């Protein structure tokens, strides 16, 4: 442990398993106060986070409430990791309107909701880091049977670049991991 994140408050979505959990565990090891969230709070056990809480990233009111709570209890987040996502398998012919809407709501709009809720506290502090989980299956490369997934992850790259350009001069970094 190097304590690279000592004194930082990190909010992580989809921290119950996979990439989100690995990030949460690494941030705890590096000294961050982690607010680990997941739609299934039972999956958060054992992370060692400052707070483990259920969060449905499809709910704007739930996200806003969490942001208010993090602001009140921790002085806002220093790091926001948007990791929640869904991989739809199929081509354009396999993708219904419902599949399209759900994929974009979870993979892109949830990031929009989280950024809008947590960015004001970062701007007040004039520092912060937003990390958005994207994919190489995006505007980087097309992969078979990843039609809507690739489209939604390309949108994440565009969203990330826009936030980075808009707020870098106010001390906010925004990056995507592909």
Short mmCIF file of N, CA and C in Angstrom, two decimals:
data_model
loop_
_atom_site.label_atom_id
_atom_site.label_comp_id
_atom_site.label_asym_id
_atom_site.label_seq_id
_atom_site.Cartn_x
_atom_site.Cartn_y
_atom_site.Cartn_z
N UNK A 1 0.84 -1.17 0.00
CA UNK A 1 0.00 0.00 0.00
C UNK A 1 0.89 1.24 0.00
N UNK A 2 0.57 2.18 -0.88
CA UNK A 2 1.35 3.41 -0.98
C UNK A 2 0.57 4.63 -0.50
N UNK A 3 -0.69 4.45 -0.16
CA UNK A 3 -1.54 5.55 0.32
C UNK A 3 -1.68 6.67 -0.71
N UNK A 4 -1.63 6.33 -1.99
CA UNK A 4 -1.76 7.35 -3.04
C UNK A 4 -3.11 8.06 -3.01
N UNK A 5 -4.11 7.43 -2.41
CA UNK A 5 -5.45 8.04 -2.37
C UNK A 5 -5.87 8.44 -0.96
N UNK A 6 -4.92 8.49 -0.03
CA UNK A 6 -5.21 8.89 1.36
C UNK A 6 -5.88 10.26 1.34
N UNK A 7 -7.01 10.38 2.05
CA UNK A 7 -7.72 11.64 2.15
C UNK A 7 -8.69 11.90 1.01
N UNK A 8 -8.77 11.00 0.04
CA UNK A 8 -9.69 11.16 -1.08
C UNK A 8 -10.96 10.37 -0.83
N UNK A 9 -12.06 10.91 -1.29
CA UNK A 9 -13.36 10.24 -1.20
C UNK A 9 -13.74 9.80 -2.62
N UNK A 10 -13.99 8.51 -2.78
CA UNK A 10 -14.31 7.95 -4.09
C UNK A 10 -15.68 7.30 -4.07
N UNK A 11 -16.51 7.64 -5.04
CA UNK A 11 -17.81 7.01 -5.23
C UNK A 11 -17.69 6.10 -6.44
N UNK A 12 -18.05 4.83 -6.27
CA UNK A 12 -17.89 3.84 -7.33
C UNK A 12 -19.22 3.12 -7.55
N UNK A 13 -19.69 3.14 -8.81
CA UNK A 13 -20.91 2.39 -9.14
C UNK A 13 -20.54 0.97 -9.56
N UNK A 14 -21.49 0.06 -9.40
CA UNK A 14 -21.31 -1.35 -9.76
C UNK A 14 -20.08 -1.94 -9.08
N UNK A 15 -19.91 -1.63 -7.80
CA UNK A 15 -18.74 -2.06 -7.05
C UNK A 15 -18.90 -3.47 -6.46
N UNK A 16 -19.98 -4.14 -6.75
CA UNK A 16 -20.22 -5.44 -6.16
C UNK A 16 -19.48 -6.60 -6.81
N UNK A 17 -19.04 -6.42 -8.04
CA UNK A 17 -18.37 -7.52 -8.72
C UNK A 17 -17.55 -6.99 -9.89
N UNK A 18 -16.73 -7.84 -10.45
CA UNK A 18 -15.99 -7.52 -11.66
C UNK A 18 -15.07 -6.32 -11.52
N UNK A 19 -15.03 -5.51 -12.57
CA UNK A 19 -14.14 -4.35 -12.62
C UNK A 19 -14.45 -3.37 -11.50
N UNK A 20 -15.72 -3.11 -11.23
CA UNK A 20 -16.10 -2.18 -10.17
C UNK A 20 -15.58 -2.61 -8.82
N UNK A 21 -15.70 -3.89 -8.51
CA UNK A 21 -15.20 -4.39 -7.23
C UNK A 21 -13.68 -4.29 -7.15
N UNK A 22 -13.00 -4.64 -8.24
CA UNK A 22 -11.54 -4.55 -8.25
C UNK A 22 -11.09 -3.11 -8.03
N UNK A 23 -11.78 -2.16 -8.62
CA UNK A 23 -11.44 -0.75 -8.42
C UNK A 23 -11.69 -0.37 -6.96
N UNK A 24 -12.85 -0.74 -6.42
CA UNK A 24 -13.16 -0.41 -5.02
C UNK A 24 -12.12 -0.98 -4.07
N UNK A 25 -11.75 -2.23 -4.25
CA UNK A 25 -10.75 -2.86 -3.38
C UNK A 25 -9.39 -2.18 -3.52
N UNK A 26 -9.00 -1.84 -4.73
CA UNK A 26 -7.72 -1.16 -4.95
C UNK A 26 -7.72 0.22 -4.31
N UNK A 27 -8.83 0.94 -4.43
CA UNK A 27 -8.92 2.28 -3.84
C UNK A 27 -8.87 2.21 -2.32
N UNK A 28 -9.53 1.22 -1.73
CA UNK A 28 -9.46 1.05 -0.27
C UNK A 28 -8.00 0.78 0.12
N UNK A 29 -7.33 -0.11 -0.59
CA UNK A 29 -5.94 -0.43 -0.31
C UNK A 29 -5.04 0.80 -0.41
N UNK A 30 -5.38 1.70 -1.32
CA UNK A 30 -4.59 2.92 -1.50
C UNK A 30 -5.00 4.04 -0.57
N UNK A 31 -5.91 3.75 0.38
CA UNK A 31 -6.23 4.72 1.42
C UNK A 31 -7.45 5.59 1.19
N UNK A 32 -8.17 5.41 0.11
CA UNK A 32 -9.36 6.23 -0.15
C UNK A 32 -10.50 5.84 0.77
N UNK A 33 -11.35 6.82 1.06
CA UNK A 33 -12.64 6.54 1.69
C UNK A 33 -13.58 6.22 0.54
N UNK A 34 -14.00 4.98 0.43
CA UNK A 34 -14.79 4.52 -0.71
C UNK A 34 -16.26 4.41 -0.35
N UNK A 35 -17.09 5.01 -1.17
CA UNK A 35 -18.53 4.81 -1.10
C UNK A 35 -18.82 3.84 -2.25
N UNK A 36 -18.98 2.58 -1.90
CA UNK A 36 -19.19 1.52 -2.88
C UNK A 36 -20.68 1.32 -3.07
N UNK A 37 -21.13 1.38 -4.32
CA UNK A 37 -22.55 1.22 -4.61
C UNK A 37 -22.78 0.07 -5.58
N UNK A 38 -23.96 -0.50 -5.48
CA UNK A 38 -24.38 -1.55 -6.40
C UNK A 38 -25.89 -1.69 -6.30
N UNK A 39 -26.50 -2.19 -7.33
CA UNK A 39 -27.95 -2.44 -7.30
C UNK A 39 -28.27 -3.57 -6.31
N UNK A 40 -27.28 -4.45 -6.08
CA UNK A 40 -27.42 -5.55 -5.13
C UNK A 40 -26.44 -5.34 -3.97
N UNK A 41 -26.92 -4.75 -2.86
CA UNK A 41 -26.00 -4.42 -1.77
C UNK A 41 -25.32 -5.63 -1.13
N UNK A 42 -25.90 -6.82 -1.27
CA UNK A 42 -25.28 -8.02 -0.71
C UNK A 42 -23.93 -8.30 -1.35
N UNK A 43 -23.74 -7.88 -2.60
CA UNK A 43 -22.48 -8.11 -3.30
C UNK A 43 -21.35 -7.21 -2.80
N UNK A 44 -21.68 -6.21 -2.00
CA UNK A 44 -20.68 -5.26 -1.53
C UNK A 44 -19.94 -5.72 -0.28
N UNK A 45 -20.39 -6.80 0.32
CA UNK A 45 -19.78 -7.28 1.57
C UNK A 45 -18.29 -7.55 1.38
N UNK A 46 -17.52 -7.12 2.36
CA UNK A 46 -16.10 -7.44 2.39
C UNK A 46 -15.18 -6.49 1.67
N UNK A 47 -15.72 -5.43 1.09
CA UNK A 47 -14.86 -4.48 0.39
C UNK A 47 -14.05 -3.63 1.37
N UNK A 48 -14.63 -3.35 2.53
CA UNK A 48 -13.95 -2.50 3.50
C UNK A 48 -14.15 -1.02 3.21
N UNK A 49 -15.24 -0.71 2.54
CA UNK A 49 -15.52 0.67 2.15
C UNK A 49 -15.98 1.49 3.34
N UNK A 50 -15.85 2.80 3.20
CA UNK A 50 -16.37 3.72 4.21
C UNK A 50 -17.89 3.59 4.28
N UNK A 51 -18.48 3.29 3.13
CA UNK A 51 -19.93 3.11 3.06
C UNK A 51 -20.24 2.17 1.92
N UNK A 52 -21.10 1.22 2.18
CA UNK A 52 -21.58 0.29 1.15
C UNK A 52 -23.07 0.49 1.05
N UNK A 53 -23.57 0.83 -0.15
CA UNK A 53 -24.98 1.18 -0.27
C UNK A 53 -25.58 0.73 -1.59
N UNK A 54 -26.85 0.41 -1.52
CA UNK A 54 -27.61 0.08 -2.72
C UNK A 54 -27.82 1.36 -3.51
N UNK A 55 -27.57 1.30 -4.81
CA UNK A 55 -27.86 2.43 -5.69
C UNK A 55 -28.31 1.90 -7.04
N UNK A 56 -29.47 2.36 -7.47
CA UNK A 56 -29.95 2.08 -8.81
C UNK A 56 -29.57 3.29 -9.66
N UNK A 57 -28.58 3.13 -10.54
CA UNK A 57 -28.10 4.25 -11.34
C UNK A 57 -29.10 4.66 -12.42
N UNK A 58 -30.21 3.94 -12.52
CA UNK A 58 -31.28 4.34 -13.43
C UNK A 58 -32.23 5.34 -12.77
N UNK A 59 -32.02 5.62 -11.49
CA UNK A 59 -32.89 6.51 -10.73
C UNK A 59 -32.20 7.84 -10.43
N UNK A 60 -32.63 8.88 -11.12
CA UNK A 60 -32.11 10.22 -10.86
C UNK A 60 -32.30 10.66 -9.42
N UNK A 61 -33.49 10.46 -8.83
CA UNK A 61 -33.68 10.86 -7.44
C UNK A 61 -32.77 10.11 -6.46
N UNK A 62 -32.53 8.82 -6.69
CA UNK A 62 -31.64 8.05 -5.80
C UNK A 62 -30.21 8.58 -5.91
N UNK A 63 -29.78 8.89 -7.11
CA UNK A 63 -28.43 9.43 -7.31
C UNK A 63 -28.30 10.79 -6.64
N UNK A 64 -29.29 11.65 -6.82
CA UNK A 64 -29.26 12.98 -6.20
C UNK A 64 -29.21 12.87 -4.68
N UNK A 65 -29.97 11.94 -4.12
CA UNK A 65 -29.97 11.74 -2.67
C UNK A 65 -28.59 11.28 -2.18
N UNK A 66 -27.97 10.36 -2.91
CA UNK A 66 -26.63 9.91 -2.53
C UNK A 66 -25.63 11.06 -2.62
N UNK A 67 -25.71 11.86 -3.65
CA UNK A 67 -24.79 13.00 -3.79
C UNK A 67 -24.94 13.97 -2.62
N UNK A 68 -26.17 14.24 -2.22
CA UNK A 68 -26.41 15.12 -1.06
C UNK A 68 -25.80 14.51 0.20
N UNK A 69 -25.97 13.21 0.37
CA UNK A 69 -25.43 12.53 1.54
C UNK A 69 -23.90 12.54 1.55
N UNK A 70 -23.28 12.30 0.40
CA UNK A 70 -21.82 12.33 0.31
C UNK A 70 -21.31 13.75 0.57
N UNK A 71 -22.01 14.74 0.05
CA UNK A 71 -21.63 16.13 0.31
C UNK A 71 -21.70 16.43 1.80
N UNK A 72 -22.79 16.03 2.45
CA UNK A 72 -22.99 16.33 3.87
C UNK A 72 -22.02 15.58 4.77
N UNK A 73 -21.77 14.31 4.47
CA UNK A 73 -20.95 13.47 5.35
C UNK A 73 -19.46 13.46 5.03
N UNK A 74 -19.10 13.75 3.78
CA UNK A 74 -17.69 13.64 3.37
C UNK A 74 -17.17 14.91 2.70
N UNK A 75 -18.01 15.93 2.56
CA UNK A 75 -17.57 17.13 1.86
C UNK A 75 -17.51 16.97 0.35
N UNK A 76 -18.23 15.99 -0.17
CA UNK A 76 -18.24 15.74 -1.61
C UNK A 76 -17.24 14.68 -2.01
N UNK A 77 -17.39 14.21 -3.23
CA UNK A 77 -16.48 13.19 -3.76
C UNK A 77 -15.30 13.87 -4.45
N UNK A 78 -14.14 13.25 -4.32
CA UNK A 78 -12.96 13.67 -5.07
C UNK A 78 -12.84 12.87 -6.35
N UNK A 79 -13.35 11.64 -6.31
CA UNK A 79 -13.24 10.71 -7.44
C UNK A 79 -14.61 10.09 -7.67
N UNK A 80 -15.03 10.05 -8.92
CA UNK A 80 -16.26 9.37 -9.31
C UNK A 80 -15.90 8.34 -10.36
N UNK A 81 -16.23 7.07 -10.08
CA UNK A 81 -15.99 5.99 -11.03
C UNK A 81 -17.34 5.46 -11.49
N UNK A 82 -17.64 5.68 -12.77
CA UNK A 82 -18.88 5.20 -13.38
C UNK A 82 -18.61 3.87 -14.06
N UNK A 83 -18.98 2.80 -13.36
CA UNK A 83 -18.64 1.45 -13.84
C UNK A 83 -19.87 0.63 -14.22
N UNK A 84 -21.06 1.06 -13.84
CA UNK A 84 -22.27 0.29 -14.13
C UNK A 84 -22.45 0.15 -15.63
N UNK A 85 -22.80 -1.03 -16.08
CA UNK A 85 -23.01 -1.23 -17.50
C UNK A 85 -23.62 -2.58 -17.82
N UNK A 86 -23.97 -2.73 -19.08
CA UNK A 86 -24.63 -3.94 -19.57
C UNK A 86 -24.11 -4.25 -20.96
N UNK A 87 -23.81 -5.52 -21.22
CA UNK A 87 -23.36 -5.97 -22.53
C UNK A 87 -24.52 -6.69 -23.23
N UNK A 88 -25.09 -6.04 -24.24
CA UNK A 88 -26.09 -6.69 -25.07
C UNK A 88 -25.37 -7.47 -26.15
N UNK A 89 -25.78 -8.70 -26.37
CA UNK A 89 -25.17 -9.55 -27.39
C UNK A 89 -26.10 -9.60 -28.59
N UNK A 90 -25.60 -9.18 -29.75
CA UNK A 90 -26.41 -9.29 -30.95
C UNK A 90 -26.10 -8.20 -31.96
N UNK A 91 -26.72 -8.35 -33.12
CA UNK A 91 -26.56 -7.41 -34.23
C UNK A 91 -27.73 -6.44 -34.23
N UNK A 92 -27.76 -5.59 -35.25
CA UNK A 92 -28.88 -4.66 -35.42
C UNK A 92 -30.20 -5.41 -35.53
N UNK A 93 -30.16 -6.61 -36.11
CA UNK A 93 -31.38 -7.39 -36.28
C UNK A 93 -31.87 -8.02 -34.98
N UNK A 94 -30.99 -8.12 -34.00
CA UNK A 94 -31.34 -8.72 -32.70
C UNK A 94 -31.72 -7.67 -31.66
N UNK A 95 -31.55 -6.41 -31.99
CA UNK A 95 -31.70 -5.33 -31.01
C UNK A 95 -33.08 -4.68 -31.14
N UNK A 96 -33.90 -4.88 -30.12
CA UNK A 96 -35.22 -4.24 -30.11
C UNK A 96 -35.07 -2.80 -29.61
N UNK A 97 -36.12 -2.03 -29.75
CA UNK A 97 -36.11 -0.67 -29.20
C UNK A 97 -35.90 -0.70 -27.70
N UNK A 98 -36.47 -1.69 -27.03
CA UNK A 98 -36.30 -1.82 -25.58
C UNK A 98 -34.84 -2.13 -25.23
N UNK A 99 -34.20 -3.01 -26.01
CA UNK A 99 -32.78 -3.31 -25.79
C UNK A 99 -31.94 -2.05 -25.96
N UNK A 100 -32.22 -1.30 -27.03
CA UNK A 100 -31.49 -0.06 -27.31
C UNK A 100 -31.65 0.92 -26.15
N UNK A 101 -32.89 1.16 -25.75
CA UNK A 101 -33.17 2.12 -24.68
C UNK A 101 -32.51 1.71 -23.37
N UNK A 102 -32.62 0.44 -22.99
CA UNK A 102 -32.03 -0.02 -21.74
C UNK A 102 -30.51 0.12 -21.78
N UNK A 103 -29.89 -0.28 -22.88
CA UNK A 103 -28.43 -0.21 -22.99
C UNK A 103 -27.93 1.22 -22.88
N UNK A 104 -28.58 2.14 -23.57
CA UNK A 104 -28.16 3.54 -23.50
C UNK A 104 -28.49 4.15 -22.14
N UNK A 105 -29.59 3.75 -21.53
CA UNK A 105 -29.93 4.27 -20.21
C UNK A 105 -28.90 3.84 -19.17
N UNK A 106 -28.53 2.57 -19.18
CA UNK A 106 -27.58 2.07 -18.19
C UNK A 106 -26.13 2.45 -18.53
N UNK A 107 -25.75 2.31 -19.78
CA UNK A 107 -24.34 2.52 -20.15
C UNK A 107 -23.95 3.98 -20.31
N UNK A 108 -24.91 4.85 -20.65
CA UNK A 108 -24.57 6.24 -20.93
C UNK A 108 -25.31 7.21 -20.01
N UNK A 109 -26.63 7.11 -19.99
CA UNK A 109 -27.40 8.09 -19.23
C UNK A 109 -27.14 8.00 -17.73
N UNK A 110 -26.82 6.81 -17.23
CA UNK A 110 -26.47 6.71 -15.81
C UNK A 110 -25.23 7.53 -15.50
N UNK A 111 -24.27 7.55 -16.42
CA UNK A 111 -23.07 8.37 -16.23
C UNK A 111 -23.42 9.85 -16.22
N UNK A 112 -24.30 10.23 -17.12
CA UNK A 112 -24.78 11.62 -17.15
C UNK A 112 -25.41 11.99 -15.80
N UNK A 113 -26.26 11.10 -15.29
CA UNK A 113 -26.92 11.37 -14.00
C UNK A 113 -25.88 11.51 -12.88
N UNK A 114 -24.92 10.59 -12.84
CA UNK A 114 -23.90 10.62 -11.78
C UNK A 114 -23.03 11.87 -11.89
N UNK A 115 -22.61 12.21 -13.09
CA UNK A 115 -21.77 13.39 -13.27
C UNK A 115 -22.51 14.65 -12.86
N UNK A 116 -23.76 14.79 -13.30
CA UNK A 116 -24.55 15.98 -12.92
C UNK A 116 -24.71 16.09 -11.41
N UNK A 117 -24.83 14.97 -10.73
CA UNK A 117 -25.04 14.99 -9.28
C UNK A 117 -23.76 15.25 -8.50
N UNK A 118 -22.64 14.71 -8.94
CA UNK A 118 -21.40 14.79 -8.17
C UNK A 118 -20.44 15.89 -8.63
N UNK A 119 -20.59 16.40 -9.82
CA UNK A 119 -19.71 17.43 -10.35
C UNK A 119 -19.78 18.75 -9.57
N UNK A 120 -20.94 19.21 -9.12
CA UNK A 120 -20.95 20.50 -8.41
C UNK A 120 -20.02 20.56 -7.20
N UNK A 121 -19.94 19.50 -6.41
CA UNK A 121 -19.04 19.51 -5.25
C UNK A 121 -17.58 19.53 -5.70
N UNK A 122 -17.27 18.84 -6.79
CA UNK A 122 -15.90 18.88 -7.32
C UNK A 122 -15.56 20.29 -7.79
N UNK A 123 -16.49 20.94 -8.46
CA UNK A 123 -16.25 22.30 -8.93
C UNK A 123 -16.05 23.26 -7.76
N UNK A 124 -16.80 23.04 -6.70
CA UNK A 124 -16.65 23.88 -5.51
C UNK A 124 -15.24 23.74 -4.93
N UNK A 125 -14.70 22.50 -4.94
CA UNK A 125 -13.34 22.24 -4.43
C UNK A 125 -12.27 22.60 -5.46
N UNK A 126 -12.70 22.79 -6.70
CA UNK A 126 -11.80 23.06 -7.84
C UNK A 126 -10.83 21.91 -8.09
N UNK A 127 -11.32 20.68 -7.86
CA UNK A 127 -10.52 19.50 -8.17
C UNK A 127 -11.44 18.27 -8.19
N UNK A 128 -11.05 17.31 -8.98
CA UNK A 128 -11.80 16.06 -9.02
C UNK A 128 -11.39 15.22 -10.21
N UNK A 129 -11.71 13.95 -10.12
CA UNK A 129 -11.41 13.01 -11.19
C UNK A 129 -12.64 12.16 -11.45
N UNK A 130 -13.07 12.14 -12.70
CA UNK A 130 -14.20 11.31 -13.13
C UNK A 130 -13.65 10.26 -14.08
N UNK A 131 -13.95 9.01 -13.77
CA UNK A 131 -13.47 7.88 -14.57
C UNK A 131 -14.70 7.14 -15.09
N UNK A 132 -14.83 7.08 -16.41
CA UNK A 132 -15.95 6.41 -17.05
C UNK A 132 -15.48 5.12 -17.71
N UNK A 133 -16.18 4.03 -17.44
CA UNK A 133 -15.83 2.75 -18.04
C UNK A 133 -16.44 2.68 -19.44
N UNK A 134 -15.58 2.60 -20.44
CA UNK A 134 -16.02 2.42 -21.81
C UNK A 134 -15.56 1.05 -22.28
N UNK A 135 -15.17 0.93 -23.53
CA UNK A 135 -14.74 -0.35 -24.06
C UNK A 135 -14.03 -0.13 -25.38
N UNK A 136 -13.16 -1.06 -25.75
CA UNK A 136 -12.57 -1.02 -27.09
C UNK A 136 -13.66 -1.29 -28.13
N UNK A 137 -14.72 -1.99 -27.73
CA UNK A 137 -15.89 -2.18 -28.61
C UNK A 137 -16.70 -0.90 -28.54
N UNK A 138 -16.32 0.07 -29.36
CA UNK A 138 -16.91 1.41 -29.30
C UNK A 138 -16.55 2.12 -30.59
N UNK A 139 -16.19 3.39 -30.50
CA UNK A 139 -15.69 4.10 -31.67
C UNK A 139 -14.27 3.67 -32.00
N UNK A 140 -13.66 2.91 -31.11
CA UNK A 140 -12.29 2.42 -31.34
C UNK A 140 -12.31 1.24 -32.32
N UNK A 141 -13.21 0.30 -32.09
CA UNK A 141 -13.29 -0.88 -32.96
C UNK A 141 -14.70 -1.46 -32.92
N UNK A 142 -15.13 -1.94 -34.06
CA UNK A 142 -16.39 -2.66 -34.11
C UNK A 142 -16.13 -4.14 -33.87
N UNK A 143 -16.95 -4.75 -33.03
CA UNK A 143 -16.82 -6.17 -32.77
C UNK A 143 -18.12 -6.88 -33.13
N UNK A 144 -18.04 -8.12 -33.58
CA UNK A 144 -19.26 -8.85 -33.93
C UNK A 144 -20.20 -8.98 -32.73
N UNK A 145 -21.47 -8.88 -32.99
CA UNK A 145 -22.52 -9.09 -31.99
C UNK A 145 -22.44 -8.12 -30.81
N UNK A 146 -21.98 -6.93 -31.07
CA UNK A 146 -21.92 -5.89 -30.03
C UNK A 146 -22.51 -4.59 -30.56
N UNK A 147 -23.58 -4.70 -31.35
CA UNK A 147 -24.19 -3.55 -32.02
C UNK A 147 -24.54 -2.42 -31.06
N UNK A 148 -25.47 -2.64 -30.15
CA UNK A 148 -25.89 -1.56 -29.26
C UNK A 148 -24.84 -1.31 -28.18
N UNK A 149 -24.14 -2.32 -27.74
CA UNK A 149 -23.08 -2.13 -26.76
C UNK A 149 -22.01 -1.21 -27.32
N UNK A 150 -21.54 -1.48 -28.52
CA UNK A 150 -20.53 -0.65 -29.16
C UNK A 150 -21.01 0.78 -29.35
N UNK A 151 -22.27 0.94 -29.74
CA UNK A 151 -22.82 2.28 -29.89
C UNK A 151 -22.87 3.03 -28.58
N UNK A 152 -23.29 2.35 -27.53
CA UNK A 152 -23.39 3.02 -26.22
C UNK A 152 -22.00 3.35 -25.66
N UNK A 153 -21.04 2.48 -25.87
CA UNK A 153 -19.69 2.74 -25.35
C UNK A 153 -18.98 3.82 -26.18
N UNK A 154 -19.32 3.95 -27.46
CA UNK A 154 -18.82 5.08 -28.25
C UNK A 154 -19.39 6.38 -27.69
N UNK A 155 -20.64 6.36 -27.29
CA UNK A 155 -21.25 7.55 -26.68
C UNK A 155 -20.55 7.91 -25.38
N UNK A 156 -20.11 6.91 -24.61
CA UNK A 156 -19.38 7.17 -23.37
C UNK A 156 -18.08 7.91 -23.68
N UNK A 157 -17.40 7.53 -24.74
CA UNK A 157 -16.16 8.23 -25.12
C UNK A 157 -16.47 9.69 -25.47
N UNK A 158 -17.52 9.93 -26.22
CA UNK A 158 -17.90 11.30 -26.55
C UNK A 158 -18.29 12.10 -25.33
N UNK A 159 -19.08 11.51 -24.44
CA UNK A 159 -19.47 12.17 -23.19
C UNK A 159 -18.23 12.51 -22.37
N UNK A 160 -17.31 11.59 -22.28
CA UNK A 160 -16.08 11.80 -21.50
C UNK A 160 -15.26 12.96 -22.06
N UNK A 161 -15.08 12.99 -23.37
CA UNK A 161 -14.32 14.06 -23.99
C UNK A 161 -14.98 15.42 -23.77
N UNK A 162 -16.31 15.46 -23.81
CA UNK A 162 -17.03 16.71 -23.60
C UNK A 162 -16.85 17.23 -22.17
N UNK A 163 -16.98 16.33 -21.19
CA UNK A 163 -16.79 16.74 -19.79
C UNK A 163 -15.35 17.20 -19.57
N UNK A 164 -14.40 16.47 -20.12
CA UNK A 164 -12.99 16.85 -19.98
C UNK A 164 -12.75 18.25 -20.55
N UNK A 165 -13.26 18.52 -21.74
CA UNK A 165 -13.06 19.82 -22.37
C UNK A 165 -13.76 20.94 -21.61
N UNK A 166 -14.94 20.65 -21.09
CA UNK A 166 -15.72 21.68 -20.40
C UNK A 166 -15.16 22.07 -19.04
N UNK A 167 -14.52 21.14 -18.34
CA UNK A 167 -14.21 21.40 -16.93
C UNK A 167 -12.73 21.28 -16.54
N UNK A 168 -11.83 21.03 -17.48
CA UNK A 168 -10.42 20.88 -17.13
C UNK A 168 -9.87 22.16 -16.50
N UNK A 169 -10.32 23.30 -16.94
CA UNK A 169 -9.80 24.57 -16.39
C UNK A 169 -10.32 24.85 -14.98
N UNK A 170 -11.32 24.08 -14.56
CA UNK A 170 -11.81 24.19 -13.18
C UNK A 170 -11.25 23.08 -12.30
N UNK A 171 -10.24 22.36 -12.79
CA UNK A 171 -9.56 21.36 -11.99
C UNK A 171 -10.17 19.98 -12.04
N UNK A 172 -11.07 19.74 -12.98
CA UNK A 172 -11.73 18.43 -13.08
C UNK A 172 -11.13 17.66 -14.26
N UNK A 173 -10.65 16.46 -13.97
CA UNK A 173 -10.19 15.55 -15.03
C UNK A 173 -11.28 14.53 -15.29
N UNK A 174 -11.46 14.19 -16.56
CA UNK A 174 -12.43 13.17 -16.93
C UNK A 174 -11.80 12.28 -17.97
N UNK A 175 -11.74 10.98 -17.67
CA UNK A 175 -11.10 10.00 -18.54
C UNK A 175 -11.99 8.78 -18.70
N UNK A 176 -11.80 8.09 -19.82
CA UNK A 176 -12.50 6.83 -20.06
C UNK A 176 -11.47 5.70 -20.10
N UNK A 177 -11.84 4.58 -19.54
CA UNK A 177 -11.04 3.36 -19.64
C UNK A 177 -11.73 2.47 -20.65
N UNK A 178 -10.98 2.07 -21.65
CA UNK A 178 -11.54 1.24 -22.72
C UNK A 178 -10.99 -0.17 -22.62
#
